[in-house]
């Protein structure tokens, strides 16, 4: 028997495997049992309805995927009224990913979610453009990241996870700023900006031009970001980026993540999350590891471990 | 093989390839054993195929492919235009190899319960999507459009009654097809019409069907990520009854849409 | 006949294909004719002799490579005395990649190279740690990047290329700062930080811990960096990152690069650079393109092209 | 096939696989047709192999592999321990498939011109590196160390005169091997000694050869990137005549180094 229960701040998850925002929906219940997951994470919800970006929205790269979906959706009110009842059918804690174009709108939306039954935590997706800062993502700089986090923190008492972006010079500084501003966990990381060009038409393959790179090609970068954050903060980290096997998940745990999210892999293997979960148990069993928490941070530099 | 009932509507199954044959210059036929899937698949639905040859080479994402044959013997058939990296990998599969299939997916065709006679208008490999309508009940008349006689694949479509039109002799031009359709609508008015494979022919059929008051459906295509409704990569503009245009997911609300509600692509 | 000659600032190259620093040496002359290349680029030279990083120095990832070689070498004086005579055997212009731990040492080394016959240009590798700034790379921030570039510029009159790092929040700002400080061309980009963990030992696969990701997995990121820089500066850009085929090179040219460097691909296909060059000619021929320069920037947003 | 002389010392050649056979539980034999390469390859040199099976699956980088057989008939043989992703892909190759070889690489063995009798000490698949010394002129006596008799591969080594030592019966322990070597050095003193495959046996041989004043060489291994001397991934500590220790590239200054100059790894 391997103990899988995982504490993420105030929340205890049955196990450390969950979906990545934007790559998951209740539709997956047609393929597998969602109640086996440690948590459910919604696609990012925005205050206003949005159409999303120009098509095409996906382009394949070598072992990776570029996307520029653009967070289409019906907006927060429709989410609360229409999507929430559907989500409440499932057992695992529901984490609502929240995105907004300004600090004030982050705060307002957080207050709305706080008043919505069935929301277990907010995952603040601060990788989105900040319209008050020339469209740069909140997550690019420690100051703007902290401002968004503090606003959400002040507006609601829900467990607050913050999803960081790789598109920054110093992820450790951003991580520390988010921790100081009230984040209870960090989700590391969103996609990194990339580009692909169709050489026959000389146009970007994505309608929006640039897009976010995810999938196995991105994994070494995401793993490094987790490793850097784990050495920078004391709050739990949820690792995400290119995880498609249990071995990948073990790498993230050893790099300091307490839990993992699986995104793009579910497109290729719809049951990828359960494969990761089952494989994690098998790995622990084979290695005589009784609690998956023993893996967390196992590969971090010894100094760090000694200091804890 | 997916013989065990999983309790889930959609399954991921490693299906043994039974047949893998080139059709003409540019097309390919794949038949796999998939009893569980075949029993659940309806005309117009599609599967999401992992395009990896026996050595594991192929593109990162799956590829959507209409179910072209739903065999009573528990087989599923796909008819593909070998176009890029994904379909090329599929065409390299050999009998005995495994094809990793996720399905059945999407919303298939809805035949009006009283339909006794239907017309289908197919361009190129679009006929694969429409083929399961043959034998689904009503009498089928087809208008098949192809580049040239060698590309027609009338045998693959399987209807005994069809008109063939070609680019090579000009008979596939929209005006010519319109004239042909008008003749049929006047003489042997169908109870419903269905199309797939060409934007231009879709527009002709949409206009004529509206004029004649014949209900119809169109099967759309769009690039897919998840195939399951989760990624919003596959949207198309669809107009609802109130005239409001919104993005609908081809993989989820489609691939089959009302002929009058779909917009040109 | 396709015109291949490419202007990079004051230098005209016979063609736009050259090696990436650190992945090339005179040893490759045993496999192919180096005189066919547009330029030769040395491994980075440092003022002092260095042993390099702990082993292992390489780790494979999905379609990519992590390295933490650490710029081992005998130092600048030995380079001038021992390596330069060997490099002078070849016909293509020699670009010396220069790395230094401080602004002053950059300046001093540049002066030494300026006095060395046979050096056609300096490629300032400012991705290395800046010991005066807590070990952060010069290329991380516009200010520190500009300081290094200005020092090299002031110390020597040689054509000056500057190699940027992906490990920054705003590559366009760094690019502009380098241009303003006197860079004649930008080489975009060096490797991006990544990590891989051996889950059997729970240790990083690289002796040094983190390493730089290169190869096909990195390509969409490098291509995006080129595209962003091409819209930010007027000086030529040399694209590098994951190029292994002529099609890859065309993508970089269309994204705004005037020339390309091939790195990791040469490890897998020793003649990769010639394959890229031959394929480029074949592509232009097939498409009726008479001058490879016509490809440069072809995929950039139209506004940019119209403004030129 | 590399029949045309390229004018370059090192070639990249797609070589037809002639033989691909498992040897015991953990080893594999690959023989390819490579007349040009074979003619240029010297004992102790290695090739850098693209480890892709027929479907193109395999790791990103090449893998270094000693040339185990240099056939007078223009063939090259490799003998591999199937260890990880790269060697597993090589073991999946079948006759008729192509193996992409870059070589010959590195500095091979240097036999003292007057050597009439040599001793080689090989551990495991390390015998592949040393095997081309058999038949290179001097009389060869081998000491072959293996886990158990089933892993010995004496046939693959090819020397008629050898001692075999095993982990399974304790005869491969350093002290036992030292005793065995001393006996040979006393009774049939070799003119030179060569070793590959074990750090512990290397240390024994280094010490004894120094004591007896016998020259020798060791073939080292190290992970490689380029295999050509460009990336400095493959360095090992080597002590020069003056006692100064520096990093030398196994792919370039090696893989064969002076027995006394190499350091334990
Ligand atoms: C619901 C549905 C059913 C389909 N049924 C069939 C069928 O029965 N027979 C058939 O031959 N084709 C069918 N297609 C089209 C088929 O999916 C594409 O031809 C195939 O994805 C091309 O992949 P490729 O790698 O060979 O080509 P590439 O051009 O290399 O593909 C590049 C990308 O574009 C996407 N793409 C390219 N063409 C299309 C297209 N027409 N529709 C959607 N995405 C595309 C690919 O999926 C991939 O993501 C169908 C598409 C959909 C959406
Ligand atoms: C000059 C030279 C000659 C060699 N000759 C032979 C031979 O004749 N027969 C044989 O079986 N093996 C030989 N080896 C070792 C062989 O290269 C490795 O066993 C092989 O690279 C393992 O690859 P893998 O993907 O199967 O294993 P993995 O363990 O998955 O490889 C992971 C990484 O480690 C490297 N690596 C692992 N083991 C070694 C090793 N022992 N030496 C160098 N790199 C290693 C791999 O190249 C790869 O980069 C030789 C090595 C060198 C340097
Ligand atoms: C199609 C797609 C849509 C995404 N949408 C969102 C989103 O709405 N909000 C968000 O925070 N991240 C979004 N992401 C990022 C993922 O949650 C995840 O951080 C990233 O894809 C890396 O993980 P992966 O490699 O496992 O996919 C999206 C990713 C993809 C591929
Ligand atoms: C083994 C190795 C060593 C490298 N050494 C250097 C170096 O010394 N100086 C430098 O500027 N870049 C160095 N680089 C980075 C490359 O020049 C190049 O920017 C990067 O690898 C991306 O290109 P690629 O994907 O084509 O390899 C090195 C890369 C590798 C893989
Ligand atoms: S393909 Fe993902 S929503 Fe349709
Ligand atoms: S493997 Fe690159 S220097 Fe030896």
mmCIF file with all atom_site columns, N, CA, C and O and ligand atoms in Angstrom, chain A residues 60, chain B residues 46 59 61-67 79-88 125 128-129 220-224 250 255, ligand 1:
data_model
loop_
_atom_site.group_PDB
_atom_site.id
_atom_site.type_symbol
_atom_site.label_atom_id
_atom_site.label_alt_id
_atom_site.label_comp_id
_atom_site.label_asym_id
_atom_site.label_entity_id
_atom_site.label_seq_id
_atom_site.pdbx_PDB_ins_code
_atom_site.Cartn_x
_atom_site.Cartn_y
_atom_site.Cartn_z
_atom_site.occupancy
_atom_site.B_iso_or_equiv
_atom_site.pdbx_formal_charge
_atom_site.auth_seq_id
_atom_site.auth_comp_id
_atom_site.auth_asym_id
_atom_site.auth_atom_id
_atom_site.pdbx_PDB_model_num
ATOM   1   N N   . UNK A 1 60  ? 1.700   21.502 -34.401 1.00 0.00 ? 60  UNK A N   1
ATOM   2   C CA  . UNK A 1 60  ? 2.618   20.513 -33.839 1.00 0.00 ? 60  UNK A CA  1
ATOM   3   C C   . UNK A 1 60  ? 4.063   20.945 -34.052 1.00 0.00 ? 60  UNK A C   1
ATOM   4   O O   . UNK A 1 60  ? 4.409   21.509 -35.091 1.00 0.00 ? 60  UNK A O   1
ATOM   5   N N   . UNK B 2 46  ? -16.899 9.986  -35.833 1.00 0.00 ? 46  UNK B N   1
ATOM   6   C CA  . UNK B 2 46  ? -15.501 9.830  -36.230 1.00 0.00 ? 46  UNK B CA  1
ATOM   7   C C   . UNK B 2 46  ? -14.700 9.208  -35.094 1.00 0.00 ? 46  UNK B C   1
ATOM   8   O O   . UNK B 2 46  ? -15.198 9.072  -33.980 1.00 0.00 ? 46  UNK B O   1
ATOM   9   N N   . UNK B 2 59  ? 3.252   11.733 -36.272 1.00 0.00 ? 59  UNK B N   1
ATOM   10  C CA  . UNK B 2 59  ? 3.152   13.049 -35.646 1.00 0.00 ? 59  UNK B CA  1
ATOM   11  C C   . UNK B 2 59  ? 2.705   12.946 -34.189 1.00 0.00 ? 59  UNK B C   1
ATOM   12  O O   . UNK B 2 59  ? 2.246   11.904 -33.727 1.00 0.00 ? 59  UNK B O   1
ATOM   13  N N   . UNK B 2 61  ? 0.216   14.623 -32.411 1.00 0.00 ? 61  UNK B N   1
ATOM   14  C CA  . UNK B 2 61  ? -1.227  14.556 -32.137 1.00 0.00 ? 61  UNK B CA  1
ATOM   15  C C   . UNK B 2 61  ? -1.912  13.435 -32.910 1.00 0.00 ? 61  UNK B C   1
ATOM   16  O O   . UNK B 2 61  ? -1.406  12.967 -33.931 1.00 0.00 ? 61  UNK B O   1
ATOM   17  N N   . UNK B 2 62  ? -3.084  13.045 -32.439 1.00 0.00 ? 62  UNK B N   1
ATOM   18  C CA  . UNK B 2 62  ? -3.941  12.148 -33.192 1.00 0.00 ? 62  UNK B CA  1
ATOM   19  C C   . UNK B 2 62  ? -4.531  12.869 -34.410 1.00 0.00 ? 62  UNK B C   1
ATOM   20  O O   . UNK B 2 62  ? -4.424  14.085 -34.520 1.00 0.00 ? 62  UNK B O   1
ATOM   21  N N   . UNK B 2 63  ? -5.192  12.117 -35.261 1.00 0.00 ? 63  UNK B N   1
ATOM   22  C CA  . UNK B 2 63  ? -5.865  12.685 -36.423 1.00 0.00 ? 63  UNK B CA  1
ATOM   23  C C   . UNK B 2 63  ? -7.309  12.202 -36.432 1.00 0.00 ? 63  UNK B C   1
ATOM   24  O O   . UNK B 2 63  ? -7.568  10.999 -36.241 1.00 0.00 ? 63  UNK B O   1
ATOM   25  N N   . UNK B 2 64  ? -8.251  13.118 -36.661 1.00 0.00 ? 64  UNK B N   1
ATOM   26  C CA  . UNK B 2 64  ? -9.653  12.706 -36.753 1.00 0.00 ? 64  UNK B CA  1
ATOM   27  C C   . UNK B 2 64  ? -9.934  12.052 -38.099 1.00 0.00 ? 64  UNK B C   1
ATOM   28  O O   . UNK B 2 64  ? -9.446  12.502 -39.128 1.00 0.00 ? 64  UNK B O   1
ATOM   29  N N   . UNK B 2 65  ? -10.694 10.980 -38.065 1.00 0.00 ? 65  UNK B N   1
ATOM   30  C CA  . UNK B 2 65  ? -11.020 10.276 -39.310 1.00 0.00 ? 65  UNK B CA  1
ATOM   31  C C   . UNK B 2 65  ? -12.445 9.733  -39.192 1.00 0.00 ? 65  UNK B C   1
ATOM   32  O O   . UNK B 2 65  ? -12.772 9.037  -38.227 1.00 0.00 ? 65  UNK B O   1
ATOM   33  N N   . UNK B 2 66  ? -13.283 10.067 -40.155 1.00 0.00 ? 66  UNK B N   1
ATOM   34  C CA  . UNK B 2 66  ? -14.654 9.557  -40.163 1.00 0.00 ? 66  UNK B CA  1
ATOM   35  C C   . UNK B 2 66  ? -14.652 8.046  -40.221 1.00 0.00 ? 66  UNK B C   1
ATOM   36  O O   . UNK B 2 66  ? -13.759 7.436  -40.825 1.00 0.00 ? 66  UNK B O   1
ATOM   37  N N   . UNK B 2 67  ? -15.666 7.452  -39.641 1.00 0.00 ? 67  UNK B N   1
ATOM   38  C CA  . UNK B 2 67  ? -15.840 6.014  -39.820 1.00 0.00 ? 67  UNK B CA  1
ATOM   39  C C   . UNK B 2 67  ? -16.537 5.809  -41.164 1.00 0.00 ? 67  UNK B C   1
ATOM   40  O O   . UNK B 2 67  ? -17.636 6.303  -41.391 1.00 0.00 ? 67  UNK B O   1
ATOM   41  N N   . UNK B 2 79  ? -11.309 5.488  -44.666 1.00 0.00 ? 79  UNK B N   1
ATOM   42  C CA  . UNK B 2 79  ? -10.859 5.734  -46.036 1.00 0.00 ? 79  UNK B CA  1
ATOM   43  C C   . UNK B 2 79  ? -10.163 7.074  -46.002 1.00 0.00 ? 79  UNK B C   1
ATOM   44  O O   . UNK B 2 79  ? -10.785 8.094  -45.670 1.00 0.00 ? 79  UNK B O   1
ATOM   45  N N   . UNK B 2 80  ? -8.884  7.068  -46.321 1.00 0.00 ? 80  UNK B N   1
ATOM   46  C CA  . UNK B 2 80  ? -8.160  8.314  -46.104 1.00 0.00 ? 80  UNK B CA  1
ATOM   47  C C   . UNK B 2 80  ? -7.445  8.838  -47.326 1.00 0.00 ? 80  UNK B C   1
ATOM   48  O O   . UNK B 2 80  ? -6.932  8.085  -48.144 1.00 0.00 ? 80  UNK B O   1
ATOM   49  N N   . UNK B 2 81  ? -7.431  10.135 -47.385 1.00 0.00 ? 81  UNK B N   1
ATOM   50  C CA  . UNK B 2 81  ? -6.623  10.851 -48.353 1.00 0.00 ? 81  UNK B CA  1
ATOM   51  C C   . UNK B 2 81  ? -5.236  10.971 -47.732 1.00 0.00 ? 81  UNK B C   1
ATOM   52  O O   . UNK B 2 81  ? -5.080  11.564 -46.661 1.00 0.00 ? 81  UNK B O   1
ATOM   53  N N   . UNK B 2 82  ? -4.222  10.398 -48.375 1.00 0.00 ? 82  UNK B N   1
ATOM   54  C CA  . UNK B 2 82  ? -2.872  10.461 -47.830 1.00 0.00 ? 82  UNK B CA  1
ATOM   55  C C   . UNK B 2 82  ? -2.294  11.834 -48.158 1.00 0.00 ? 82  UNK B C   1
ATOM   56  O O   . UNK B 2 82  ? -1.954  12.143 -49.303 1.00 0.00 ? 82  UNK B O   1
ATOM   57  N N   . UNK B 2 83  ? -2.216  12.641 -47.110 1.00 0.00 ? 83  UNK B N   1
ATOM   58  C CA  . UNK B 2 83  ? -2.044  14.070 -47.298 1.00 0.00 ? 83  UNK B CA  1
ATOM   59  C C   . UNK B 2 83  ? -0.756  14.585 -46.658 1.00 0.00 ? 83  UNK B C   1
ATOM   60  O O   . UNK B 2 83  ? 0.025   15.277 -47.296 1.00 0.00 ? 83  UNK B O   1
ATOM   61  N N   . UNK B 2 84  ? -0.541  14.245 -45.410 1.00 0.00 ? 84  UNK B N   1
ATOM   62  C CA  . UNK B 2 84  ? 0.620   14.750 -44.679 1.00 0.00 ? 84  UNK B CA  1
ATOM   63  C C   . UNK B 2 84  ? 1.209   13.652 -43.823 1.00 0.00 ? 84  UNK B C   1
ATOM   64  O O   . UNK B 2 84  ? 1.066   12.461 -44.117 1.00 0.00 ? 84  UNK B O   1
ATOM   65  N N   . UNK B 2 85  ? 1.888   14.059 -42.765 1.00 0.00 ? 85  UNK B N   1
ATOM   66  C CA  . UNK B 2 85  ? 2.646   13.131 -41.939 1.00 0.00 ? 85  UNK B CA  1
ATOM   67  C C   . UNK B 2 85  ? 1.764   12.091 -41.247 1.00 0.00 ? 85  UNK B C   1
ATOM   68  O O   . UNK B 2 85  ? 2.148   10.921 -41.140 1.00 0.00 ? 85  UNK B O   1
ATOM   69  N N   . UNK B 2 86  ? 0.592   12.525 -40.794 1.00 0.00 ? 86  UNK B N   1
ATOM   70  C CA  . UNK B 2 86  ? -0.263  11.608 -40.056 1.00 0.00 ? 86  UNK B CA  1
ATOM   71  C C   . UNK B 2 86  ? -0.851  10.528 -40.945 1.00 0.00 ? 86  UNK B C   1
ATOM   72  O O   . UNK B 2 86  ? -0.758  9.328  -40.651 1.00 0.00 ? 86  UNK B O   1
ATOM   73  N N   . UNK B 2 87  ? -1.456  10.935 -42.036 1.00 0.00 ? 87  UNK B N   1
ATOM   74  C CA  . UNK B 2 87  ? -2.072  9.954  -42.921 1.00 0.00 ? 87  UNK B CA  1
ATOM   75  C C   . UNK B 2 87  ? -1.008  9.074  -43.591 1.00 0.00 ? 87  UNK B C   1
ATOM   76  O O   . UNK B 2 87  ? -1.265  7.900  -43.873 1.00 0.00 ? 87  UNK B O   1
ATOM   77  N N   . UNK B 2 88  ? 0.179   9.627  -43.806 1.00 0.00 ? 88  UNK B N   1
ATOM   78  C CA  . UNK B 2 88  ? 1.244   8.792  -44.380 1.00 0.00 ? 88  UNK B CA  1
ATOM   79  C C   . UNK B 2 88  ? 1.609   7.680  -43.405 1.00 0.00 ? 88  UNK B C   1
ATOM   80  O O   . UNK B 2 88  ? 1.835   6.536  -43.824 1.00 0.00 ? 88  UNK B O   1
ATOM   81  N N   . UNK B 2 125 ? -12.703 12.662 -50.824 1.00 0.00 ? 125 UNK B N   1
ATOM   82  C CA  . UNK B 2 125 ? -12.748 11.674 -49.748 1.00 0.00 ? 125 UNK B CA  1
ATOM   83  C C   . UNK B 2 125 ? -13.882 11.986 -48.772 1.00 0.00 ? 125 UNK B C   1
ATOM   84  O O   . UNK B 2 125 ? -14.155 11.201 -47.860 1.00 0.00 ? 125 UNK B O   1
ATOM   85  N N   . UNK B 2 128 ? -16.274 9.345  -47.704 1.00 0.00 ? 128 UNK B N   1
ATOM   86  C CA  . UNK B 2 128 ? -16.058 8.389  -46.613 1.00 0.00 ? 128 UNK B CA  1
ATOM   87  C C   . UNK B 2 128 ? -17.002 8.680  -45.459 1.00 0.00 ? 128 UNK B C   1
ATOM   88  O O   . UNK B 2 128 ? -17.567 7.777  -44.842 1.00 0.00 ? 128 UNK B O   1
ATOM   89  N N   . UNK B 2 129 ? -17.189 9.959  -45.164 1.00 0.00 ? 129 UNK B N   1
ATOM   90  C CA  . UNK B 2 129 ? -18.046 10.370 -44.051 1.00 0.00 ? 129 UNK B CA  1
ATOM   91  C C   . UNK B 2 129 ? -19.505 10.021 -44.322 1.00 0.00 ? 129 UNK B C   1
ATOM   92  O O   . UNK B 2 129 ? -20.259 9.652  -43.419 1.00 0.00 ? 129 UNK B O   1
ATOM   93  N N   . UNK B 2 220 ? -18.639 18.773 -41.119 1.00 0.00 ? 220 UNK B N   1
ATOM   94  C CA  . UNK B 2 220 ? -17.525 19.717 -41.230 1.00 0.00 ? 220 UNK B CA  1
ATOM   95  C C   . UNK B 2 220 ? -16.220 19.083 -40.770 1.00 0.00 ? 220 UNK B C   1
ATOM   96  O O   . UNK B 2 220 ? -16.209 18.122 -40.014 1.00 0.00 ? 220 UNK B O   1
ATOM   97  N N   . UNK B 2 221 ? -15.128 19.692 -41.227 1.00 0.00 ? 221 UNK B N   1
ATOM   98  C CA  . UNK B 2 221 ? -13.814 19.286 -40.753 1.00 0.00 ? 221 UNK B CA  1
ATOM   99  C C   . UNK B 2 221 ? -13.118 20.488 -40.121 1.00 0.00 ? 221 UNK B C   1
ATOM   100 O O   . UNK B 2 221 ? -13.395 21.632 -40.472 1.00 0.00 ? 221 UNK B O   1
ATOM   101 N N   . UNK B 2 222 ? -12.284 20.212 -39.193 1.00 0.00 ? 222 UNK B N   1
ATOM   102 C CA  . UNK B 2 222 ? -11.466 21.253 -38.589 1.00 0.00 ? 222 UNK B CA  1
ATOM   103 C C   . UNK B 2 222 ? -10.324 20.557 -37.869 1.00 0.00 ? 222 UNK B C   1
ATOM   104 O O   . UNK B 2 222 ? -10.501 19.436 -37.370 1.00 0.00 ? 222 UNK B O   1
ATOM   105 N N   . UNK B 2 223 ? -9.175  21.217 -37.822 1.00 0.00 ? 223 UNK B N   1
ATOM   106 C CA  . UNK B 2 223 ? -8.038  20.655 -37.098 1.00 0.00 ? 223 UNK B CA  1
ATOM   107 C C   . UNK B 2 223 ? -8.432  20.373 -35.644 1.00 0.00 ? 223 UNK B C   1
ATOM   108 O O   . UNK B 2 223 ? -9.165  21.155 -35.041 1.00 0.00 ? 223 UNK B O   1
ATOM   109 N N   . UNK B 2 224 ? -7.963  19.266 -35.103 1.00 0.00 ? 224 UNK B N   1
ATOM   110 C CA  . UNK B 2 224 ? -8.319  18.897 -33.738 1.00 0.00 ? 224 UNK B CA  1
ATOM   111 C C   . UNK B 2 224 ? -7.096  18.693 -32.847 1.00 0.00 ? 224 UNK B C   1
ATOM   112 O O   . UNK B 2 224 ? -6.032  18.299 -33.308 1.00 0.00 ? 224 UNK B O   1
ATOM   113 N N   . UNK B 2 250 ? -16.339 21.238 -33.573 1.00 0.00 ? 250 UNK B N   1
ATOM   114 C CA  . UNK B 2 250 ? -16.609 20.199 -34.581 1.00 0.00 ? 250 UNK B CA  1
ATOM   115 C C   . UNK B 2 250 ? -16.560 18.819 -33.927 1.00 0.00 ? 250 UNK B C   1
ATOM   116 O O   . UNK B 2 250 ? -17.327 17.928 -34.282 1.00 0.00 ? 250 UNK B O   1
ATOM   117 N N   . UNK B 2 255 ? -19.286 16.375 -35.693 1.00 0.00 ? 255 UNK B N   1
ATOM   118 C CA  . UNK B 2 255 ? -18.949 17.084 -36.932 1.00 0.00 ? 255 UNK B CA  1
ATOM   119 C C   . UNK B 2 255 ? -20.160 17.379 -37.823 1.00 0.00 ? 255 UNK B C   1
ATOM   120 O O   . UNK B 2 255 ? -20.020 18.127 -38.786 1.00 0.00 ? 255 UNK B O   1
HETATM 121 C C1  . LIG E 3 .   ? -14.405 14.878 -38.197 1.00 0.00 ? 1   LIG E C1  1
HETATM 122 C C2  . LIG E 3 .   ? -13.390 14.691 -39.282 1.00 0.00 ? 1   LIG E C2  1
HETATM 123 C C3  . LIG E 3 .   ? -13.492 13.594 -40.098 1.00 0.00 ? 1   LIG E C3  1
HETATM 124 C C4  . LIG E 3 .   ? -12.562 13.395 -41.098 1.00 0.00 ? 1   LIG E C4  1
HETATM 125 N N1  . LIG E 3 .   ? -12.670 12.309 -41.895 1.00 0.00 ? 1   LIG E N1  1
HETATM 126 C C5  . LIG E 3 .   ? -11.778 12.076 -42.862 1.00 0.00 ? 1   LIG E C5  1
HETATM 127 C C6  . LIG E 3 .   ? -11.872 10.919 -43.681 1.00 0.00 ? 1   LIG E C6  1
HETATM 128 O O1  . LIG E 3 .   ? -12.739 10.104 -43.527 1.00 0.00 ? 1   LIG E O1  1
HETATM 129 N N2  . LIG E 3 .   ? -10.926 10.732 -44.606 1.00 0.00 ? 1   LIG E N2  1
HETATM 130 C C7  . LIG E 3 .   ? -9.908  11.625 -44.793 1.00 0.00 ? 1   LIG E C7  1
HETATM 131 O O2  . LIG E 3 .   ? -9.065  11.388 -45.649 1.00 0.00 ? 1   LIG E O2  1
HETATM 132 N N3  . LIG E 3 .   ? -9.811  12.722 -44.054 1.00 0.00 ? 1   LIG E N3  1
HETATM 133 C C8  . LIG E 3 .   ? -10.712 12.970 -43.082 1.00 0.00 ? 1   LIG E C8  1
HETATM 134 N N4  . LIG E 3 .   ? -10.574 14.089 -42.302 1.00 0.00 ? 1   LIG E N4  1
HETATM 135 C C9  . LIG E 3 .   ? -9.455  14.958 -42.531 1.00 0.00 ? 1   LIG E C9  1
HETATM 136 C C10 . LIG E 3 .   ? -8.208  14.376 -41.862 1.00 0.00 ? 1   LIG E C10 1
HETATM 137 O O3  . LIG E 3 .   ? -8.341  14.512 -40.457 1.00 0.00 ? 1   LIG E O3  1
HETATM 138 C C11 . LIG E 3 .   ? -6.956  15.143 -42.297 1.00 0.00 ? 1   LIG E C11 1
HETATM 139 O O4  . LIG E 3 .   ? -6.752  14.948 -43.656 1.00 0.00 ? 1   LIG E O4  1
HETATM 140 C C12 . LIG E 3 .   ? -5.737  14.657 -41.568 1.00 0.00 ? 1   LIG E C12 1
HETATM 141 O O5  . LIG E 3 .   ? -5.788  15.119 -40.249 1.00 0.00 ? 1   LIG E O5  1
HETATM 142 C C13 . LIG E 3 .   ? -4.480  15.166 -42.199 1.00 0.00 ? 1   LIG E C13 1
HETATM 143 O O6  . LIG E 3 .   ? -3.403  14.803 -41.402 1.00 0.00 ? 1   LIG E O6  1
HETATM 144 P P1  . LIG E 3 .   ? -1.947  14.726 -42.024 1.00 0.00 ? 1   LIG E P1  1
HETATM 145 O O7  . LIG E 3 .   ? -1.024  14.656 -40.891 1.00 0.00 ? 1   LIG E O7  1
HETATM 146 O O8  . LIG E 3 .   ? -1.883  13.658 -43.021 1.00 0.00 ? 1   LIG E O8  1
HETATM 147 O O9  . LIG E 3 .   ? -1.852  16.100 -42.809 1.00 0.00 ? 1   LIG E O9  1
HETATM 148 P P2  . LIG E 3 .   ? -1.177  17.470 -42.447 1.00 0.00 ? 1   LIG E P2  1
HETATM 149 O O10 . LIG E 3 .   ? -1.623  18.408 -43.462 1.00 0.00 ? 1   LIG E O10 1
HETATM 150 O O11 . LIG E 3 .   ? 0.292   17.292 -42.256 1.00 0.00 ? 1   LIG E O11 1
HETATM 151 O O12 . LIG E 3 .   ? -1.802  17.862 -41.058 1.00 0.00 ? 1   LIG E O12 1
HETATM 152 C C14 . LIG E 3 .   ? -1.377  19.008 -40.367 1.00 0.00 ? 1   LIG E C14 1
HETATM 153 C C15 . LIG E 3 .   ? -2.425  19.379 -39.328 1.00 0.00 ? 1   LIG E C15 1
HETATM 154 O O13 . LIG E 3 .   ? -3.578  19.858 -39.959 1.00 0.00 ? 1   LIG E O13 1
HETATM 155 C C16 . LIG E 3 .   ? -4.696  19.074 -39.624 1.00 0.00 ? 1   LIG E C16 1
HETATM 156 N N5  . LIG E 3 .   ? -5.532  18.897 -40.820 1.00 0.00 ? 1   LIG E N5  1
HETATM 157 C C17 . LIG E 3 .   ? -5.100  18.868 -42.102 1.00 0.00 ? 1   LIG E C17 1
HETATM 158 N N6  . LIG E 3 .   ? -6.135  18.716 -42.926 1.00 0.00 ? 1   LIG E N6  1
HETATM 159 C C18 . LIG E 3 .   ? -7.243  18.647 -42.158 1.00 0.00 ? 1   LIG E C18 1
HETATM 160 C C19 . LIG E 3 .   ? -8.625  18.481 -42.412 1.00 0.00 ? 1   LIG E C19 1
HETATM 161 N N7  . LIG E 3 .   ? -9.108  18.374 -43.640 1.00 0.00 ? 1   LIG E N7  1
HETATM 162 N N8  . LIG E 3 .   ? -9.483  18.417 -41.361 1.00 0.00 ? 1   LIG E N8  1
HETATM 163 C C20 . LIG E 3 .   ? -9.031  18.532 -40.098 1.00 0.00 ? 1   LIG E C20 1
HETATM 164 N N9  . LIG E 3 .   ? -7.724  18.723 -39.809 1.00 0.00 ? 1   LIG E N9  1
HETATM 165 C C21 . LIG E 3 .   ? -6.858  18.755 -40.823 1.00 0.00 ? 1   LIG E C21 1
HETATM 166 C C22 . LIG E 3 .   ? -4.126  17.769 -39.139 1.00 0.00 ? 1   LIG E C22 1
HETATM 167 O O14 . LIG E 3 .   ? -5.000  17.076 -38.279 1.00 0.00 ? 1   LIG E O14 1
HETATM 168 C C23 . LIG E 3 .   ? -2.895  18.236 -38.446 1.00 0.00 ? 1   LIG E C23 1
HETATM 169 O O15 . LIG E 3 .   ? -3.211  18.747 -37.184 1.00 0.00 ? 1   LIG E O15 1
HETATM 170 C C24 . LIG E 3 .   ? -11.521 14.321 -41.311 1.00 0.00 ? 1   LIG E C24 1
HETATM 171 C C25 . LIG E 3 .   ? -11.414 15.430 -40.463 1.00 0.00 ? 1   LIG E C25 1
HETATM 172 C C26 . LIG E 3 .   ? -12.344 15.622 -39.470 1.00 0.00 ? 1   LIG E C26 1
HETATM 173 C C27 . LIG E 3 .   ? -12.236 16.805 -38.592 1.00 0.00 ? 1   LIG E C27 1
#
